[in-house]
Amino acid sequence: MTVETKVALTGDVRSYSAKMKEADWMADFRADALAKLEELPMPKPDKTKIDKWNFTEFPVHTVESAVYTSLSELPEEARALIDVEQQKNIYVQHNNTPAFLSLSDELKAQGVIMTDMFTASREHSELVKKYFMTDGVKVDEHKLTALHAALMNGGVFVYVPKNIVVEEPLQVLFLHDDAQASLFNHVIVVAEANSSVTYVETYLSTVEESKGLANIISEVFTGDNATVTYGAVDVLAKGFTTYVNRRGVAGRDSHIDWALGLMNDSDTISENITHLVGNGSHCDMKSVVVGRGKQRQNFTSEIVHWGLDTEGFILKHGVMLEEASSIFNGIGRIAKGATRANAEQESRVLMLSEKARGDANPILLIDEDDVTAGHAASVGRVDPLQLFYLMSRGISQHEAERLVIHGFLAPVVSKLPIEGVKKQLTEVIERKVR
């Protein structure tokens, strides 16, 4: 596949970097990534052919949008996701424009950083350079990671110093309300030793259909004995071609917990991979999916065990409606020397129509003897006896299916560690199945 960026960029990536007043090294980084595009292959997600998917052509690289002086100026759909009166720590990106930022004086005094990626590259240049696509996602993994590095046009940088516990969640809203806008967002969350933070992001499209692309990368790093709880609710419009790569690197005795609601209406390739590098590190991945229409989606959840006494748990449930199809890949990988690692996973897919398709692939790759590992997977259609029982009580078929869906997803939703994510997910699920 040939990648043409000139259709989306006026000028080159260096001029865009200069326009955004980034650090000089970022301009070089972009140019190097762009130079590698042609020689890199496309990713090859298991059991999903993407050779005819459009990952490279889009109307414009950036859309300049309005900024907000207060959260009350947000559209109603966005305000419903935020406690406008109480939320003190929040960043809002409006399409590709940094539009609102609030961080409490207390957190600032403790050295906590939350700002857009452009400002971060200027004001915290060495920190960003240390983590930006170095030990997490690499530029040369494939064509889409290089394209992201070259065209990154948004995102947020979060940094928590040693021994700082951030009690209230940090919230980020990526608001998409322009059908022409493409999202090449990059998120970095760093928790140094003995620190902890809960980070919650929402991707919200308020247009019915998009003409752009979404190429999103998140990188999470935990120092020794640190904890990051990362919550996300993705609700991107139909019409996007979406690539999402969320990656974690965990230090000794640290935790990275993921709580993901993957509710896009677009064709999606999603990777969620965490490397348990430090001894005693831990990862808990929970995700729920609802597909509808003619969506094609591929989800890979992988935990790689490198250190001693590591633990990784994957739990995901998905519901496919209408003609939607999905592939669920769950991978527990235990490297040689990762003694006493524990890798467990469960993936379940429920299909609500004859034309819906689902496939759950549990995979264990073990190169060490003294370990614990297990998996469970199921794919099936809704039990007609369940529907008959509900309908025999005077409930319509549509309402009966709605109740079955909520019941099927509830074991995951109820275990999500972030109350705000639970609430958002429940509301999004309700909209998708009403």
CSV table of N, CA and C in Angstrom, one decimal, residues 105-207:
chain,number,residue,atom,x,y,z
A,105,ASP,N,-4.5,23.9,41.9
A,105,ASP,CA,-3.3,24.4,42.4
A,105,ASP,C,-2.5,23.4,43.3
A,106,GLU,N,-3.3,22.6,44.0
A,106,GLU,CA,-2.6,21.6,44.8
A,106,GLU,C,-1.8,20.6,44.0
A,107,LEU,N,-2.4,20.1,42.9
A,107,LEU,CA,-1.6,19.2,42.1
A,107,LEU,C,-0.4,19.9,41.4
A,108,LYS,N,-0.6,21.1,41.0
A,108,LYS,CA,0.5,21.8,40.4
A,108,LYS,C,1.6,22.0,41.3
A,109,ALA,N,1.3,22.3,42.6
A,109,ALA,CA,2.3,22.5,43.6
A,109,ALA,C,3.1,21.2,43.9
A,110,GLN,N,2.4,20.0,43.7
A,110,GLN,CA,3.0,18.7,43.9
A,110,GLN,C,3.9,18.3,42.7
A,111,GLY,N,3.8,19.0,41.6
A,111,GLY,CA,4.6,18.7,40.4
A,111,GLY,C,3.9,17.9,39.4
A,112,VAL,N,2.5,17.7,39.6
A,112,VAL,CA,1.7,16.9,38.7
A,112,VAL,C,1.6,17.8,37.4
A,113,ILE,N,1.7,17.1,36.2
A,113,ILE,CA,1.6,17.7,35.0
A,113,ILE,C,0.4,17.1,34.2
A,114,MET,N,-0.4,17.9,33.7
A,114,MET,CA,-1.4,17.5,32.7
A,114,MET,C,-1.6,18.7,31.7
A,115,THR,N,-1.2,18.4,30.4
A,115,THR,CA,-1.3,19.4,29.4
A,115,THR,C,-1.3,18.8,28.0
A,116,ASP,N,-1.6,19.6,27.0
A,116,ASP,CA,-1.7,19.0,25.7
A,116,ASP,C,-0.2,18.7,25.2
A,117,MET,N,-0.1,17.8,24.2
A,117,MET,CA,1.2,17.3,23.8
A,117,MET,C,2.0,18.4,23.2
A,118,PHE,N,1.5,19.4,22.5
A,118,PHE,CA,2.3,20.4,21.9
A,118,PHE,C,3.0,21.3,23.0
A,119,THR,N,2.2,21.7,24.0
A,119,THR,CA,2.7,22.4,25.1
A,119,THR,C,3.8,21.6,25.9
A,120,ALA,N,3.4,20.3,26.1
A,120,ALA,CA,4.3,19.4,26.8
A,120,ALA,C,5.7,19.3,26.1
A,121,SER,N,5.7,19.3,24.8
A,121,SER,CA,7.0,19.1,24.1
A,121,SER,C,7.8,20.3,24.2
A,122,ARG,N,7.2,21.5,24.5
A,122,ARG,CA,7.9,22.7,24.7
A,122,ARG,C,8.4,22.9,26.1
A,123,GLU,N,7.4,22.8,27.1
A,123,GLU,CA,7.7,23.1,28.4
A,123,GLU,C,8.3,22.0,29.3
A,124,HIS,N,8.1,20.7,28.8
A,124,HIS,CA,8.6,19.6,29.5
A,124,HIS,C,9.3,18.7,28.5
A,125,SER,N,10.2,19.3,27.7
A,125,SER,CA,10.8,18.7,26.5
A,125,SER,C,11.5,17.4,26.8
A,126,GLU,N,12.4,17.4,27.8
A,126,GLU,CA,13.2,16.2,28.1
A,126,GLU,C,12.3,15.0,28.6
A,127,LEU,N,11.3,15.3,29.4
A,127,LEU,CA,10.4,14.3,29.9
A,127,LEU,C,9.6,13.7,28.8
A,128,VAL,N,9.1,14.5,27.9
A,128,VAL,CA,8.3,13.9,26.8
A,128,VAL,C,9.2,13.1,25.9
A,129,LYS,N,10.4,13.6,25.6
A,129,LYS,CA,11.3,12.9,24.7
A,129,LYS,C,11.7,11.6,25.3
A,130,LYS,N,11.8,11.5,26.6
A,130,LYS,CA,12.1,10.2,27.3
A,130,LYS,C,11.1,9.1,27.0
A,131,TYR,N,9.8,9.5,27.0
A,131,TYR,CA,8.8,8.5,26.9
A,131,TYR,C,8.1,8.4,25.5
A,132,PHE,N,8.2,9.4,24.7
A,132,PHE,CA,7.4,9.4,23.4
A,132,PHE,C,7.9,8.4,22.4
A,133,MET,N,7.2,7.3,22.3
A,133,MET,CA,7.5,6.2,21.4
A,133,MET,C,9.0,5.7,21.5
A,134,THR,N,9.4,5.5,22.7
A,134,THR,CA,10.7,4.9,23.0
A,134,THR,C,10.6,3.5,23.5
A,135,ASP,N,10.1,3.3,24.7
A,135,ASP,CA,10.0,2.0,25.3
A,135,ASP,C,8.6,1.4,25.3
A,136,GLY,N,7.6,2.2,24.8
A,136,GLY,CA,6.3,1.7,24.7
A,136,GLY,C,6.0,1.2,23.2
A,137,VAL,N,5.3,2.1,22.5
A,137,VAL,CA,5.1,1.8,21.1
A,137,VAL,C,6.3,2.4,20.3
A,138,LYS,N,6.8,1.6,19.3
A,138,LYS,CA,7.9,2.0,18.5
A,138,LYS,C,7.4,2.5,17.2
A,139,VAL,N,8.2,3.5,16.6
A,139,VAL,CA,7.8,4.1,15.3
A,139,VAL,C,7.8,3.0,14.3
A,140,ASP,N,8.8,2.2,14.3
A,140,ASP,CA,9.0,1.2,13.1
A,140,ASP,C,8.3,-0.1,13.3
A,141,GLU,N,7.3,-0.2,14.2
A,141,GLU,CA,6.5,-1.4,14.3
A,141,GLU,C,5.8,-1.8,13.0
A,142,HIS,N,5.2,-0.8,12.4
A,142,HIS,CA,4.6,-1.0,11.1
A,142,HIS,C,4.2,0.4,10.6
A,143,LYS,N,3.5,0.4,9.4
A,143,LYS,CA,3.2,1.6,8.7
A,143,LYS,C,2.3,2.6,9.5
A,144,LEU,N,1.4,2.0,10.3
A,144,LEU,CA,0.4,2.9,11.0
A,144,LEU,C,1.1,3.5,12.2
A,145,THR,N,2.1,2.9,12.9
A,145,THR,CA,2.8,3.6,14.0
A,145,THR,C,3.7,4.7,13.4
A,146,ALA,N,4.3,4.5,12.3
A,146,ALA,CA,5.1,5.5,11.7
A,146,ALA,C,4.2,6.7,11.2
A,147,LEU,N,3.1,6.4,10.6
A,147,LEU,CA,2.2,7.4,10.2
A,147,LEU,C,1.7,8.3,11.3
A,148,HIS,N,1.4,7.6,12.4
A,148,HIS,CA,1.0,8.3,13.7
A,148,HIS,C,2.1,9.3,14.1
A,149,ALA,N,3.3,8.8,14.2
A,149,ALA,CA,4.4,9.6,14.7
A,149,ALA,C,4.6,10.8,13.8
A,150,ALA,N,4.5,10.6,12.5
A,150,ALA,CA,4.7,11.8,11.5
A,150,ALA,C,3.5,12.8,11.6
A,151,LEU,N,2.3,12.3,11.8
A,151,LEU,CA,1.1,13.2,11.7
A,151,LEU,C,0.4,13.5,13.0
A,152,MET,N,1.0,13.1,14.1
A,152,MET,CA,0.4,13.4,15.4
A,152,MET,C,-0.2,14.8,15.5
A,153,ASN,N,-1.5,14.9,15.8
A,153,ASN,CA,-2.1,16.3,15.8
A,153,ASN,C,-2.9,16.6,17.1
A,154,GLY,N,-2.6,15.8,18.1
A,154,GLY,CA,-3.4,16.1,19.4
A,154,GLY,C,-2.9,15.1,20.4
A,155,GLY,N,-3.6,15.2,21.6
A,155,GLY,CA,-3.3,14.3,22.7
A,155,GLY,C,-2.9,15.0,24.0
A,156,VAL,N,-2.5,14.2,25.0
A,156,VAL,CA,-2.3,14.8,26.3
A,156,VAL,C,-1.1,14.1,27.0
A,157,PHE,N,-0.4,14.9,27.8
A,157,PHE,CA,0.7,14.3,28.6
A,157,PHE,C,0.4,14.5,30.1
A,158,VAL,N,0.5,13.4,30.8
A,158,VAL,CA,0.2,13.3,32.2
A,158,VAL,C,1.4,12.8,32.9
A,159,TYR,N,1.9,13.5,34.0
A,159,TYR,CA,3.1,13.0,34.7
A,159,TYR,C,2.8,13.2,36.2
A,160,VAL,N,3.0,12.1,37.0
A,160,VAL,CA,2.9,12.2,38.4
A,160,VAL,C,4.2,11.9,39.0
A,161,PRO,N,4.8,12.8,39.8
A,161,PRO,CA,6.1,12.6,40.4
A,161,PRO,C,6.1,11.5,41.5
A,162,LYS,N,7.3,11.1,42.0
A,162,LYS,CA,7.5,10.1,43.0
A,162,LYS,C,6.6,10.5,44.2
A,163,ASN,N,6.0,9.4,44.8
A,163,ASN,CA,5.4,9.6,46.2
A,163,ASN,C,4.2,10.4,46.2
A,164,ILE,N,3.6,10.8,45.0
A,164,ILE,CA,2.4,11.6,44.9
A,164,ILE,C,1.2,10.7,44.6
A,165,VAL,N,0.2,10.8,45.4
A,165,VAL,CA,-1.1,10.1,45.2
A,165,VAL,C,-2.1,11.1,44.8
A,166,VAL,N,-2.6,10.9,43.5
A,166,VAL,CA,-3.7,11.8,43.0
A,166,VAL,C,-5.0,11.2,43.4
A,167,GLU,N,-5.7,11.8,44.3
A,167,GLU,CA,-6.9,11.2,44.8
A,167,GLU,C,-8.1,11.2,43.8
A,168,GLU,N,-8.3,12.3,43.1
A,168,GLU,CA,-9.4,12.5,42.2
A,168,GLU,C,-9.0,12.1,40.8
A,169,PRO,N,-9.9,11.5,40.0
A,169,PRO,CA,-9.5,11.2,38.6
A,169,PRO,C,-9.2,12.4,37.8
A,170,LEU,N,-8.2,12.2,36.9
A,170,LEU,CA,-7.9,13.2,35.9
A,170,LEU,C,-8.7,12.8,34.7
A,171,GLN,N,-9.5,13.8,34.2
A,171,GLN,CA,-10.5,13.5,33.1
A,171,GLN,C,-10.0,14.2,31.8
A,172,VAL,N,-10.2,13.5,30.7
A,172,VAL,CA,-9.9,14.1,29.4
A,172,VAL,C,-11.0,13.8,28.4
A,173,LEU,N,-11.5,14.8,27.7
A,173,LEU,CA,-12.5,14.7,26.7
A,173,LEU,C,-12.0,15.0,25.4
A,174,PHE,N,-12.0,14.1,24.4
A,174,PHE,CA,-11.7,14.3,23.0
A,174,PHE,C,-13.0,14.5,22.3
A,175,LEU,N,-13.4,15.7,22.0
A,175,LEU,CA,-14.7,16.0,21.4
A,175,LEU,C,-14.5,16.1,19.9
A,176,HIS,N,-15.3,15.3,19.2
A,176,HIS,CA,-15.2,15.3,17.7
A,176,HIS,C,-16.6,15.7,17.2
A,177,ASP,N,-16.6,16.9,16.6
A,177,ASP,CA,-17.9,17.4,16.0
A,177,ASP,C,-17.8,18.0,14.6
A,178,ASP,N,-16.7,17.6,13.9
A,178,ASP,CA,-16.5,18.1,12.6
A,178,ASP,C,-16.2,16.9,11.7
A,179,ALA,N,-17.0,16.6,10.7
A,179,ALA,CA,-16.9,15.4,9.9
A,179,ALA,C,-15.6,15.3,9.2
A,180,GLN,N,-14.9,16.5,9.0
A,180,GLN,CA,-13.7,16.5,8.2
A,180,GLN,C,-12.5,16.1,9.1
A,181,ALA,N,-12.6,16.2,10.4
A,181,ALA,CA,-11.5,16.1,11.3
A,181,ALA,C,-11.0,14.6,11.4
A,182,SER,N,-9.7,14.5,11.4
A,182,SER,CA,-9.0,13.2,11.7
A,182,SER,C,-8.3,13.4,13.0
A,183,LEU,N,-8.2,12.3,13.8
A,183,LEU,CA,-7.6,12.2,15.1
A,183,LEU,C,-6.3,11.4,15.1
A,184,PHE,N,-5.2,12.0,15.2
A,184,PHE,CA,-3.9,11.4,15.4
A,184,PHE,C,-3.4,11.7,16.8
A,185,ASN,N,-4.2,11.3,17.8
A,185,ASN,CA,-3.9,11.7,19.2
A,185,ASN,C,-2.9,10.7,19.8
A,186,HIS,N,-2.0,11.4,20.6
A,186,HIS,CA,-1.0,10.6,21.4
A,186,HIS,C,-1.2,10.9,22.9
A,187,VAL,N,-1.3,9.9,23.7
A,187,VAL,CA,-1.5,10.1,25.1
A,187,VAL,C,-0.3,9.4,25.8
A,188,ILE,N,0.3,10.1,26.8
A,188,ILE,CA,1.3,9.5,27.6
A,188,ILE,C,0.9,9.7,29.1
A,189,VAL,N,0.9,8.7,29.9
A,189,VAL,CA,0.6,8.7,31.3
A,189,VAL,C,1.8,8.1,32.0
A,190,VAL,N,2.5,8.9,32.9
A,190,VAL,CA,3.6,8.4,33.6
A,190,VAL,C,3.4,8.5,35.1
A,191,ALA,N,3.5,7.4,35.9
A,191,ALA,CA,3.5,7.5,37.3
A,191,ALA,C,4.8,7.0,37.9
A,192,GLU,N,5.5,7.9,38.5
A,192,GLU,CA,6.8,7.5,39.0
A,192,GLU,C,6.7,6.7,40.3
A,193,ALA,N,7.8,6.2,40.9
A,193,ALA,CA,7.8,5.3,42.0
A,193,ALA,C,6.9,5.8,43.1
A,194,ASN,N,6.1,4.8,43.7
A,194,ASN,CA,5.2,5.0,44.8
A,194,ASN,C,4.1,6.1,44.6
A,195,SER,N,3.8,6.3,43.4
A,195,SER,CA,2.7,7.2,43.1
A,195,SER,C,1.5,6.5,42.5
A,196,SER,N,0.4,7.2,42.4
A,196,SER,CA,-0.8,6.6,41.8
A,196,SER,C,-1.7,7.7,41.2
A,197,VAL,N,-2.4,7.3,40.1
A,197,VAL,CA,-3.3,8.2,39.4
A,197,VAL,C,-4.4,7.4,38.7
A,198,THR,N,-5.6,7.9,38.6
A,198,THR,CA,-6.6,7.4,37.8
A,198,THR,C,-6.9,8.4,36.7
A,199,TYR,N,-6.8,7.9,35.5
A,199,TYR,CA,-6.9,8.7,34.3
A,199,TYR,C,-8.1,8.2,33.5
A,200,VAL,N,-9.0,9.1,33.1
A,200,VAL,CA,-10.2,8.7,32.4
A,200,VAL,C,-10.4,9.5,31.2
A,201,GLU,N,-10.5,8.9,30.0
A,201,GLU,CA,-10.7,9.6,28.8
A,201,GLU,C,-11.9,9.2,28.0
A,202,THR,N,-12.5,10.1,27.3
A,202,THR,CA,-13.7,9.8,26.5
A,202,THR,C,-13.5,10.4,25.1
A,203,TYR,N,-13.7,9.5,24.1
A,203,TYR,CA,-13.8,9.9,22.7
A,203,TYR,C,-15.2,10.0,22.4
A,204,LEU,N,-15.7,11.2,22.0
A,204,LEU,CA,-17.1,11.4,21.8
A,204,LEU,C,-17.3,12.1,20.4
A,205,SER,N,-18.0,11.4,19.5
A,205,SER,CA,-18.4,12.0,18.2
A,205,SER,C,-19.8,12.5,18.4
A,206,THR,N,-20.1,13.7,18.0
A,206,THR,CA,-21.5,14.2,18.0
A,206,THR,C,-22.0,14.4,16.5
A,207,VAL,N,-21.2,13.9,15.5
A,207,VAL,CA,-21.7,13.8,14.2
A,207,VAL,C,-22.1,12.4,13.9
